[in-house]
Amino acid sequence: MSNIREVAKRAGVSIATVSRAFTNPDKVSKNSLKKVMDAVDEVGYRPNMMARNFRSTKSYAVVVLVPDFANLFFTKVIRAIQETGLKHGYNILLGETRDSKEREADYLKLVETRQADGVIQLSPHIPEQELLPHPHIHAVAACGACDTPYTSVRMDHISAAKSIVNYLISMGHRKIACISGLADNPHSRDRLVGYKQALEEAGIEFNETLIFEGNFTMASGHDAGDYYAQLDEKPSAIFSMNDDMAIGAIKSFKEHGIRVPQDISITGFDDLDFATYTDPALTTIRQPAEEMGKKAMQLLLQILDGKNPAQQEFILKHEFVLRDSVLPYKG
Amino acid sequence: MSNIREVAKRAGVSIATVSRAFTNPDKVSKNSLKKVMDAVDEVGYRPNMMARNFRSTKSYAVVVLVPDFANLFFTKVIRAIQETGLKHGYNILLGETRDSKEREADYLKLVETRQADGVIQLSPHIPEQELLPHPHIHAVAACGACDTPYTSVRMDHISAAKSIVNYLISMGHRKIACISGLADNPHSRDRLVGYKQALEEAGIEFNETLIFEGNFTMASGHDAGDYYAQLDEKPSAIFSMNDDMAIGAIKSFKEHGIRVPQDISITGFDDLDFATYTDPALTTIRQPAEEMGKKAMQLLLQILDGKNPAQQEFILKHEFVLRDSVLPYKG
């Protein structure tokens, strides 16, 4: 690789001038600046960005903390973060935490030690365990639930859950089960609130035996299906807190000879690409994954630029997606 | 955040000594070193890693070039790269290229400008278009096809494709269609070679009308299903070059009233988590995604360490996964 000496020689200026052209171009005459830049092109010189970044105290990298990036919902969010970051010269450092706070702490050190400028957190905020907010770390939460105590972008999980359960009720269902994510997950908590609100407003009594606690994986949805299949009083419809668990439950029902949606209706949450290709295709809630990633990155850039966002919480709209997994209650 | 001045004061040594303790500890007395390290703990000082990295000319970051981050096969590989990197203090910079060579070039600049130490390339090598190998960029290809001209880890796509087509032949099928990925993709090329070899060895004539060129997405698999459904002479079995396209084709067949596997058998490739949850569950080839990611990162670490790997190409074993999407030919 060519070096700064060659650039100086080719441009006919001193090495100090070349250096200044990169670090402090305002202090270099227009004429010299042009000579340096031409020479840079000619010799194919690339300044040492890390050195440049050190001087500017910016690394132009952002850490994305993600609990599980084999989850297609998160990959959509991360992709949008990357697209937005690229437009502003920022790169993404991947921080898969697998829900380990120890590992999260290690990634946050990347900011403390200035290898990254800020953090986007994709896990919802759980107060008693949380490392963020942190006085020295610029952070934005994407995919938050209620009560994130720093800048966050989220959708309204309570009203989304409520709307899809209301849809099941409008189709005549009253024995509506719920496949939950882990109970201590704030998204599960918010969605359960929406589920309960919908039941209550329809005068349907909450029934604990219809709640199955999964962990957002297809395998746990399959377990849920097995659970409901052996109940004497089976639900006629199921609100699943994500698409993966709905897909798992459908698989289990087929194994038990229970037809979806003829014998039991089910809804998902997320609208993964697969939701169109399951049999039946899933009626679900589309989370605005791309918009969440984009907005979160925009907010972080604004914060890194020294400007405080106008509000702490940004709520984006979800969408109700009607497909084939629900039929009216037939009694 | 505390600074080096506070550390020096607390340790009772000069700032230069503190600095030397980080950059050149061999030049500092054991006694002073201990004082400095104790002071670092007491005041909670974190050295500027970027500055340290600059001095050591290492960034401790590796760029992963991935064509499509929302593909679950790649996320498995990336996860393994990250796990292996973390153990050696390396972080992952995400470089989603979406098959744009311009964007790939931008990511490679991160290495040229020393913001990253090396690259792991997840796209297969296409000679006439390729930016790698590059004289100044340490790189390893994971997920390669044949003919990668630098260090690569891959599975044998020819023999994997051949083995699954052989299985279809052993089940009595002779009219075996193939849903291909893009024709210029080296994985498609290798798998097509395997498909043709299996047919040839069984004395089955290659039939161009049974090949449908998709692009590895579920949507293109659905198009393939529509194509086969309208053929007068339908295939009795299909070799799909990945699971996603098989899932799309199954969806289409159901819409056309064609039963899988009773009317038509189908096989996948990759063994995504979803392959178990489709209806029917997919008989497929399991790519060793985790092993490929792990091995690629180990090789890159070795190269960054100045050691040349013993061989240029490492071929990992695939696995045949038997599920429910194939039935014997009934004539």
XYZ file of C-alpha atoms in Angstrom:
662
model
C 0.000 0.000 0.000
C 1.285 3.476 -0.810
C 2.133 5.808 2.022
C 1.910 9.446 2.988
C 5.502 10.058 1.845
C 4.648 9.138 -1.737
C 1.612 11.386 -1.643
C 3.716 14.325 -0.437
C 6.330 13.700 -3.119
C 3.745 13.441 -5.885
C 1.884 16.559 -4.664
C 5.100 18.518 -4.213
C 4.210 19.472 -0.634
C 5.525 18.527 2.794
C 4.380 15.444 4.682
C 2.988 17.770 7.337
C 0.769 19.396 4.721
C -0.582 16.038 3.597
C -1.295 15.111 7.175
C -3.010 18.453 7.782
C -5.088 17.960 4.630
C -6.681 14.947 6.296
C -6.947 16.089 9.869
C -7.520 19.812 9.533
C -8.275 20.688 5.904
C -9.386 24.224 6.812
C -5.768 25.032 7.646
C -4.528 24.069 4.166
C -4.718 26.362 1.131
C -7.217 25.357 -1.530
C -4.399 24.994 -3.988
C -2.412 22.614 -1.776
C -5.516 20.706 -0.846
C -6.282 20.023 -4.493
C -2.690 18.909 -5.152
C -2.853 16.529 -2.185
C -6.198 15.044 -3.185
C -5.069 14.541 -6.770
C -1.921 12.851 -5.531
C -3.964 10.654 -3.213
C -5.999 9.443 -6.179
C -2.929 8.941 -8.343
C -0.921 6.873 -5.884
C -3.985 5.108 -4.467
C -3.252 6.173 -0.920
C -5.731 5.350 1.837
C -5.267 7.308 5.036
C -5.179 5.237 8.174
C -8.784 5.697 9.234
C -8.177 4.351 12.659
C -5.656 7.080 13.249
C -8.048 9.613 11.819
C -10.798 8.294 14.013
C -8.560 8.481 17.047
C -7.897 12.133 16.380
C -11.537 12.909 15.885
C -12.364 10.696 18.902
C -14.972 8.983 16.752
C -14.813 5.383 15.601
C -17.743 5.572 13.172
C -18.991 2.255 14.472
C -22.152 1.461 16.380
C -22.769 -1.676 18.427
C -26.093 -3.417 17.912
C -27.067 -5.540 20.898
C -29.344 -8.349 19.792
C -30.514 -11.278 21.918
C -30.725 -13.716 18.999
C -29.815 -12.938 15.446
C -31.102 -16.207 14.095
C -34.479 -14.535 14.574
C -35.687 -13.110 11.277
C -37.462 -10.241 12.963
C -34.187 -8.957 14.399
C -32.286 -9.445 11.147
C -34.784 -7.127 9.473
C -34.227 -4.476 12.135
C -30.436 -4.829 11.926
C -30.502 -4.585 8.155
C -32.369 -1.270 8.388
C -29.893 -0.011 10.999
C -27.031 -0.892 8.684
C -28.626 0.742 5.627
C -29.206 3.955 7.560
C -25.760 3.881 9.153
C -23.994 3.367 5.823
C -25.520 6.537 4.442
C -23.743 8.422 7.226
C -20.477 6.493 7.090
C -21.217 4.341 10.128
C -20.533 0.630 10.420
C -22.275 -1.967 12.551
C -20.533 -4.060 15.174
C -22.620 -7.130 15.885
C -23.274 -7.847 19.535
C -25.279 -11.020 19.963
C -25.949 -11.340 23.677
C -28.061 -14.502 23.887
C -29.601 -12.765 26.888
C -26.307 -12.798 28.801
C -25.764 -9.561 30.734
C -22.104 -10.458 31.100
C -21.721 -10.563 27.365
C -23.708 -7.345 27.026
C -21.296 -5.677 29.435
C -18.380 -6.777 27.248
C -19.982 -5.173 24.204
C -20.683 -1.967 26.098
C -16.970 -1.771 26.866
C -16.461 -1.248 23.142
C -18.114 2.116 23.625
C -16.349 2.889 26.882
C -13.034 2.203 25.192
C -14.108 4.202 22.118
C -14.068 1.353 19.613
C -17.700 2.255 19.007
C -19.555 5.531 19.385
C -22.889 4.270 20.616
C -25.283 1.400 21.075
C -28.628 0.296 19.718
C -30.319 -2.138 22.057
C -32.796 -4.594 20.524
C -33.695 -6.378 23.763
C -36.593 -4.899 25.680
C -35.737 -3.172 28.938
C -35.952 -5.237 32.142
C -35.361 -2.683 34.936
C -33.686 -4.720 37.659
C -31.143 -6.311 35.269
C -30.316 -3.407 33.052
C -26.907 -1.969 32.112
C -28.504 0.845 30.106
C -28.950 3.776 30.380
C -25.311 4.420 31.256
C -23.915 7.921 31.882
C -21.076 7.544 29.351
C -22.806 5.496 26.665
C -24.997 6.949 23.962
C -27.813 4.497 23.426
C -31.154 4.074 21.714
C -33.571 1.209 22.240
C -35.281 -0.204 19.169
C -37.990 -2.837 19.679
C -38.675 -1.551 23.187
C -41.671 -2.256 25.346
C -43.328 0.247 27.728
C -41.139 1.985 30.305
C -37.768 2.212 28.544
C -35.943 4.914 30.541
C -33.930 6.283 27.591
C -34.540 7.152 23.953
C -36.597 4.371 22.441
C -38.464 3.361 19.325
C -41.205 0.826 19.676
C -44.647 -0.191 18.606
C -47.616 -0.370 20.940
C -47.672 -4.034 21.869
C -50.661 -3.644 24.159
C -52.937 -2.221 21.501
C -51.608 -4.585 18.803
C -52.369 -7.631 20.969
C -55.720 -6.192 21.909
C -56.672 -5.597 18.287
C -55.915 -9.131 17.150
C -57.712 -10.692 20.139
C -60.643 -8.364 19.408
C -60.651 -9.777 15.886
C -60.921 -13.344 17.278
C -63.777 -12.207 19.526
C -65.511 -10.578 16.554
C -65.369 -13.954 14.810
C -67.421 -15.404 17.671
C -64.603 -17.004 19.675
C -64.768 -16.796 23.468
C -62.512 -19.637 24.560
C -59.328 -17.922 23.371
C -55.998 -19.352 24.489
C -52.695 -17.473 24.574
C -49.236 -18.837 23.789
C -47.001 -16.415 25.650
C -43.296 -15.683 25.386
C -41.271 -15.954 28.593
C -43.360 -14.316 31.303
C -40.590 -11.920 32.400
C -40.102 -10.597 28.864
C -41.545 -7.064 28.622
C -43.035 -7.819 25.191
C -44.853 -10.822 26.653
C -46.014 -8.632 29.523
C -47.374 -5.894 27.233
C -49.057 -8.349 24.886
C -50.657 -10.181 27.796
C -52.074 -6.877 29.033
C -53.659 -6.349 25.589
C -55.043 -9.886 25.571
C -56.596 -9.422 29.015
C -58.034 -6.015 28.138
C -59.751 -7.418 25.044
C -61.266 -10.296 27.043
C -62.391 -8.016 29.835
C -64.078 -5.547 27.511
C -65.952 -8.443 25.904
C -67.014 -9.759 29.310
C -64.976 -12.953 28.924
C -63.440 -14.271 32.112
C -59.646 -14.713 32.123
C -58.762 -18.404 32.392
C -55.238 -19.215 33.570
C -55.348 -22.753 32.130
C -55.514 -21.304 28.617
C -52.136 -19.569 28.975
C -49.067 -21.522 27.886
C -45.634 -19.983 28.538
C -43.285 -20.574 25.601
C -40.020 -18.848 24.720
C -40.719 -17.508 21.206
C -39.263 -20.598 19.459
C -41.097 -22.990 17.120
C -40.249 -25.844 19.492
C -42.029 -24.145 22.378
C -45.038 -23.493 20.123
C -45.102 -27.197 19.369
C -45.153 -27.895 23.122
C -48.062 -25.473 23.448
C -49.963 -27.351 20.742
C -49.388 -30.625 22.608
C -50.675 -28.984 25.784
C -53.889 -27.687 24.234
C -54.484 -30.944 22.350
C -54.787 -32.895 25.603
C -57.153 -30.413 27.323
C -60.700 -31.709 27.823
C -62.110 -28.265 27.122
C -60.073 -27.114 24.156
C -59.883 -23.479 23.080
C -61.539 -22.634 19.750
C -58.904 -19.989 18.973
C -55.333 -19.164 19.971
C -53.505 -15.861 20.174
C -49.814 -16.696 19.751
C -47.335 -14.004 20.785
C -45.208 -14.618 17.698
C -45.305 -16.346 14.337
C -42.700 -18.965 15.211
C -44.739 -20.353 18.094
C -47.909 -20.340 15.963
C -46.054 -22.371 13.315
C -44.920 -24.845 15.980
C -48.443 -25.170 17.371
C -49.932 -25.780 13.903
C -47.433 -28.597 13.406
C -48.444 -30.173 16.700
C -52.175 -29.877 15.933
C -51.679 -31.641 12.608
C -49.929 -34.476 14.423
C -52.930 -34.705 16.775
C -55.407 -34.675 13.877
C -56.701 -31.222 14.842
C -57.326 -29.122 11.736
C -56.292 -25.454 11.538
C -58.429 -23.359 11.048
C -61.443 -25.732 10.769
C -61.120 -27.095 14.320
C -59.041 -24.351 15.882
C -58.139 -20.844 14.741
C -54.744 -19.272 15.439
C -53.059 -15.904 14.986
C -49.389 -14.913 14.948
C -47.336 -11.796 15.642
C -44.386 -10.294 13.640
C -45.293 -11.211 10.054
C -42.146 -13.100 9.119
C -41.726 -14.017 5.459
C -42.616 -17.590 6.423
C -46.033 -16.474 7.703
C -47.255 -16.415 4.081
C -45.930 -19.917 3.379
C -47.273 -21.810 6.354
C -50.341 -23.973 5.874
C -52.629 -22.169 6.561
C -51.043 -18.773 5.941
C -50.999 -16.830 9.210
C -53.278 -13.992 10.171
C -50.882 -11.852 12.166
C -49.596 -8.442 13.272
C -46.874 -6.883 11.148
C -44.248 -5.206 13.273
C -42.634 -2.246 11.491
C -39.165 -3.833 11.710
C -37.489 -1.747 9.006
C -38.941 1.510 10.271
C -37.858 0.690 13.825
C -34.269 0.015 12.748
C -34.109 3.110 10.577
C -35.616 5.423 13.187
C -33.394 4.044 15.958
C -30.259 4.679 13.895
C -31.424 8.164 12.947
C -31.989 8.979 16.602
C -28.584 7.656 17.596
C -26.893 9.719 14.876
C -28.725 12.765 16.177
C -27.562 12.037 19.727
C -23.967 11.446 18.586
C -24.251 14.813 16.867
C -24.947 16.394 20.246
C -28.637 17.027 19.656
C -31.262 15.671 22.010
C -34.286 14.070 20.312
C -37.504 16.050 20.782
C -39.131 13.203 22.686
C -37.890 10.156 24.557
C -40.270 7.635 23.060
C -41.297 7.117 19.435
C -44.221 4.794 18.786
C -44.536 3.371 15.286
C -47.658 1.861 13.771
C -48.233 -1.846 13.396
C -50.471 -3.409 10.797
C -53.118 -6.116 10.967
C -52.514 -8.770 8.277
C -55.497 -10.932 7.395
C -54.748 -14.389 5.943
C -56.216 -17.869 6.346
C -55.632 -19.123 9.876
C -58.901 -17.949 11.445
C -62.484 -19.112 10.792
C -65.683 -17.979 12.543
C -66.658 -19.940 15.659
C -69.040 -22.734 14.760
C -70.039 -23.861 18.252
C -14.950 8.842 32.574
C -11.691 9.018 34.545
C -8.518 9.848 32.672
C -4.876 8.939 32.613
C -3.974 11.939 34.754
C -6.047 10.614 37.653
C -4.466 7.207 37.293
C -0.987 8.721 37.418
C -1.859 10.771 40.493
C -3.380 7.817 42.306
C -0.462 5.537 41.399
C 2.093 8.181 42.320
C 3.887 7.842 38.981
C 4.249 10.030 35.910
C 1.691 10.112 33.095
C 4.406 8.782 30.790
C 4.760 5.738 33.026
C 1.045 5.053 32.923
C 1.081 5.363 29.175
C 4.055 3.028 28.923
C 2.297 0.526 31.185
C -0.336 0.142 28.491
C 1.737 0.358 25.365
C 5.010 -1.192 26.395
C 4.656 -2.887 29.770
C 8.022 -4.629 29.467
C 9.695 -1.254 29.873
C 8.001 -0.573 33.216
C 9.213 -1.952 36.553
C 7.027 -4.621 38.119
C 6.483 -2.392 41.088
C 5.272 0.566 39.003
C 3.172 -1.720 36.846
C 1.352 -3.021 39.871
C 0.774 0.496 41.193
C -0.626 1.559 37.838
C -2.928 -1.436 37.505
C -4.244 -0.978 41.048
C -4.882 2.680 40.329
C -6.650 1.769 37.094
C -9.028 -0.451 39.027
C -9.553 2.117 41.768
C -10.419 5.036 39.494
C -12.233 2.878 36.939
C -10.058 4.008 34.057
C -10.465 2.411 30.633
C -7.574 2.995 28.274
C -8.544 4.295 24.854
C -8.536 1.004 22.990
C -8.647 2.682 19.638
C -5.409 4.405 20.457
C -3.977 1.134 21.664
C -5.127 -0.598 18.531
C -3.592 2.115 16.407
C -0.242 1.587 18.070
C -0.475 -2.155 17.674
C -1.763 -1.633 14.118
C -4.559 -4.050 14.932
C -8.215 -3.137 15.177
C -9.409 -6.478 16.556
C -12.338 -6.370 14.177
C -13.168 -8.620 11.252
C -15.563 -7.778 8.429
C -18.053 -10.463 7.452
C -19.298 -10.021 3.894
C -22.748 -11.559 3.552
C -25.003 -11.307 0.504
C -28.247 -11.483 2.480
C -28.375 -11.053 6.218
C -32.040 -12.148 6.388
C -31.114 -15.670 5.267
C -31.103 -17.991 8.265
C -28.337 -20.122 6.846
C -25.973 -17.150 6.851
C -27.025 -16.004 10.313
C -25.977 -19.422 11.622
C -22.569 -19.053 9.993
C -22.146 -15.498 11.299
C -23.087 -16.551 14.800
C -20.356 -19.179 14.759
C -17.846 -16.631 13.433
C -18.783 -14.268 16.247
C -18.564 -16.946 18.941
C -15.113 -17.967 17.763
C -13.956 -14.365 17.347
C -15.077 -13.380 20.842
C -12.888 -16.050 22.386
C -9.918 -14.293 20.817
C -11.034 -10.730 21.505
C -12.239 -10.058 17.966
C -15.438 -8.265 17.046
C -17.541 -8.629 13.914
C -18.290 -5.762 11.563
C -21.365 -6.616 9.545
C -21.019 -6.138 5.797
C -24.254 -6.973 4.031
C -23.539 -6.617 0.321
C -26.859 -7.601 -1.272
C -24.664 -8.823 -4.106
C -23.394 -5.304 -4.853
C -19.683 -5.294 -5.695
C -19.599 -1.549 -5.095
C -20.770 -2.058 -1.571
C -18.331 -4.932 -1.117
C -15.527 -2.603 -2.192
C -16.612 -0.106 0.463
C -16.405 -2.774 3.133
C -13.014 -3.927 1.943
C -11.797 -0.350 2.448
C -12.356 -0.929 6.155
C -9.451 -3.336 5.998
C -7.345 -1.162 3.711
C -7.800 1.722 6.141
C -7.138 -0.584 9.095
C -10.518 -0.316 10.765
C -10.655 -4.079 10.398
C -7.884 -6.686 10.265
C -9.394 -9.101 7.781
C -12.424 -10.372 5.945
C -14.581 -13.472 5.893
C -16.478 -13.755 2.627
C -19.761 -15.685 2.676
C -20.590 -15.233 -1.011
C -19.243 -17.877 -3.336
C -16.436 -16.810 -5.649
C -17.377 -15.641 -9.167
C -14.016 -15.184 -10.938
C -14.711 -12.383 -13.410
C -16.377 -10.158 -10.790
C -14.216 -10.773 -7.800
C -12.448 -8.263 -5.513
C -10.807 -11.042 -3.505
C -8.095 -12.229 -3.206
C -6.465 -8.849 -2.722
C -2.727 -8.433 -2.022
C -3.261 -6.295 1.087
C -6.359 -7.935 2.542
C -6.329 -11.042 4.695
C -9.370 -13.056 3.726
C -11.010 -16.433 4.159
C -14.021 -17.709 2.235
C -16.643 -19.609 4.195
C -19.514 -21.217 2.254
C -17.375 -21.373 -0.878
C -17.979 -23.431 -3.990
C -15.287 -25.131 -6.104
C -12.396 -23.014 -7.374
C -12.020 -20.389 -4.647
C -8.487 -19.010 -5.253
C -7.723 -18.250 -1.603
C -8.183 -19.937 1.766
C -11.667 -21.390 1.860
C -13.970 -23.578 3.895
C -16.796 -25.273 2.117
C -18.816 -28.420 1.772
C -18.885 -30.537 -1.354
C -21.991 -29.289 -3.108
C -21.554 -31.623 -6.063
C -21.549 -34.778 -3.993
C -24.294 -33.496 -1.661
C -26.604 -32.782 -4.598
C -25.692 -36.081 -6.186
C -26.480 -38.014 -3.003
C -29.951 -36.530 -2.564
C -30.838 -37.030 -6.244
C -29.551 -40.592 -5.934
C -31.960 -41.037 -3.047
C -34.879 -39.896 -5.247
C -33.725 -42.334 -7.947
C -33.513 -45.128 -5.371
C -37.164 -44.398 -4.531
C -38.058 -45.196 -8.123
C -38.292 -41.655 -9.482
C -36.963 -40.979 -12.980
C -38.740 -37.778 -13.948
C -36.875 -35.619 -11.459
C -37.129 -31.835 -11.767
C -34.646 -29.324 -10.367
C -35.415 -25.900 -8.880
C -32.126 -24.115 -9.321
C -30.736 -20.955 -7.736
C -29.535 -18.235 -10.117
C -27.615 -19.994 -12.879
C -24.460 -17.884 -12.440
C -24.247 -18.664 -8.721
C -21.378 -21.110 -8.108
C -23.462 -23.083 -5.612
C -26.172 -23.533 -8.243
C -23.497 -24.562 -10.722
C -21.968 -27.162 -8.383
C -25.333 -28.579 -7.343
C -26.457 -28.813 -10.948
C -23.320 -30.811 -11.744
C -24.237 -33.243 -8.952
C -27.823 -33.494 -10.212
C -26.648 -34.244 -13.747
C -24.079 -36.784 -12.585
C -26.705 -38.707 -10.626
C -29.068 -38.781 -13.613
C -26.329 -39.835 -15.983
C -25.126 -42.682 -13.794
C -28.713 -43.951 -13.589
C -29.093 -43.716 -17.362
C -31.741 -40.977 -17.145
C -31.638 -38.401 -19.911
C -31.233 -34.774 -18.835
C -34.375 -32.787 -19.678
C -33.996 -28.998 -19.844
C -37.752 -28.385 -19.402
C -37.541 -29.840 -15.879
C -35.091 -27.132 -14.740
C -36.584 -23.972 -13.232
C -34.219 -21.106 -12.392
C -35.194 -19.448 -9.123
C -33.170 -17.157 -6.853
C -33.181 -19.050 -3.531
C -36.262 -17.188 -2.185
C -39.594 -18.747 -1.201
C -41.326 -16.539 -3.770
C -39.239 -18.002 -6.587
C -39.969 -21.512 -5.311
C -43.644 -20.672 -5.515
C -43.143 -19.607 -9.139
C -41.404 -22.928 -9.775
C -44.397 -24.798 -8.352
C -46.738 -22.845 -10.650
C -44.492 -23.759 -13.575
C -44.462 -27.490 -12.866
C -48.200 -27.533 -12.099
C -49.042 -26.456 -15.653
C -46.738 -28.985 -17.365
C -48.541 -31.751 -19.262
C -45.877 -34.234 -18.244
C -45.294 -33.405 -14.590
C -42.227 -34.564 -12.674
C -42.831 -37.130 -9.936
C -40.070 -35.668 -7.769
C -38.217 -32.371 -7.366
C -34.713 -31.621 -6.204
C -34.824 -28.041 -4.844
C -31.481 -26.298 -4.380
C -32.541 -24.882 -1.026
C -35.234 -25.268 1.625
C -36.822 -21.874 1.025
C -37.641 -22.662 -2.600
C -38.973 -26.101 -1.626
C -41.280 -24.428 0.897
C -42.506 -22.002 -1.772
C -43.123 -24.844 -4.241
C -45.081 -26.867 -1.670
C -47.310 -23.843 -1.080
C -47.977 -23.532 -4.808
C -48.711 -27.248 -5.211
C -51.283 -27.070 -2.419
C -52.964 -24.172 -4.206
C -53.085 -26.320 -7.346
C -54.509 -29.309 -5.475
C -51.279 -31.289 -5.936
C -50.451 -33.225 -2.793
C -46.894 -33.407 -1.409
C -45.563 -36.111 -1.143
C -48.498 -38.269 -2.394
C -48.560 -36.715 -5.876
C -45.095 -35.244 -6.006
C -42.005 -35.720 -3.835
C -39.615 -32.865 -3.032
C -36.274 -32.417 -1.287
C -34.584 -29.299 0.125
C -31.049 -28.187 0.877
C -29.639 -26.369 3.999
C -31.816 -27.796 6.788
C -33.184 -24.550 8.196
C -35.089 -24.770 11.471
C -38.276 -24.313 9.456
C -37.566 -27.495 7.481
C -38.913 -29.497 10.430
C -42.092 -27.425 10.674
C -43.207 -27.389 7.062
C -46.007 -29.713 6.032
C -44.623 -32.203 5.093
C -41.329 -31.852 6.976
C -38.498 -31.621 4.451
C -36.065 -34.335 3.526
C -32.955 -32.262 2.954
C -29.172 -31.821 3.154
C -27.819 -30.257 6.334
C -25.023 -27.829 5.593
C -22.508 -27.638 8.456
C -23.173 -23.907 8.968
C -21.717 -23.618 12.468
C -18.617 -25.625 11.612
C -18.017 -23.521 8.501
C -18.218 -20.265 10.460
C -16.011 -21.558 13.233
C -13.376 -22.997 10.921
C -13.309 -19.863 8.737
C -12.687 -17.640 11.758
C -10.009 -19.975 13.109
C -8.238 -19.866 9.755
C -8.423 -16.084 9.583
C -7.008 -15.785 13.114
C -4.179 -18.065 12.063
C -3.482 -15.923 8.997
C -3.605 -12.686 11.031
C -1.096 -14.347 13.313
C 1.267 -14.655 10.365
C 0.877 -18.400 9.915
C -0.184 -19.856 6.605
C -2.823 -22.597 6.830
C -1.552 -26.040 5.843
C -3.965 -26.270 2.932
C -5.946 -23.773 0.882
C -9.237 -25.607 0.910
C -11.071 -27.255 3.790
C -14.045 -29.438 2.915
C -16.530 -30.141 5.695
C -19.060 -32.945 5.777
C -22.734 -32.488 5.034
C -25.481 -34.707 6.341
C -28.508 -36.327 4.708
C -31.665 -35.614 6.740
C -34.573 -37.943 6.092
C -38.059 -36.579 6.833
C -41.480 -36.834 5.196
C -41.401 -35.071 1.817
C -40.516 -38.055 -0.357
C -42.565 -41.179 -1.169
C -41.670 -44.069 -3.512
C -42.728 -43.642 -7.138
C -46.107 -45.247 -7.739
C -46.249 -44.991 -11.533
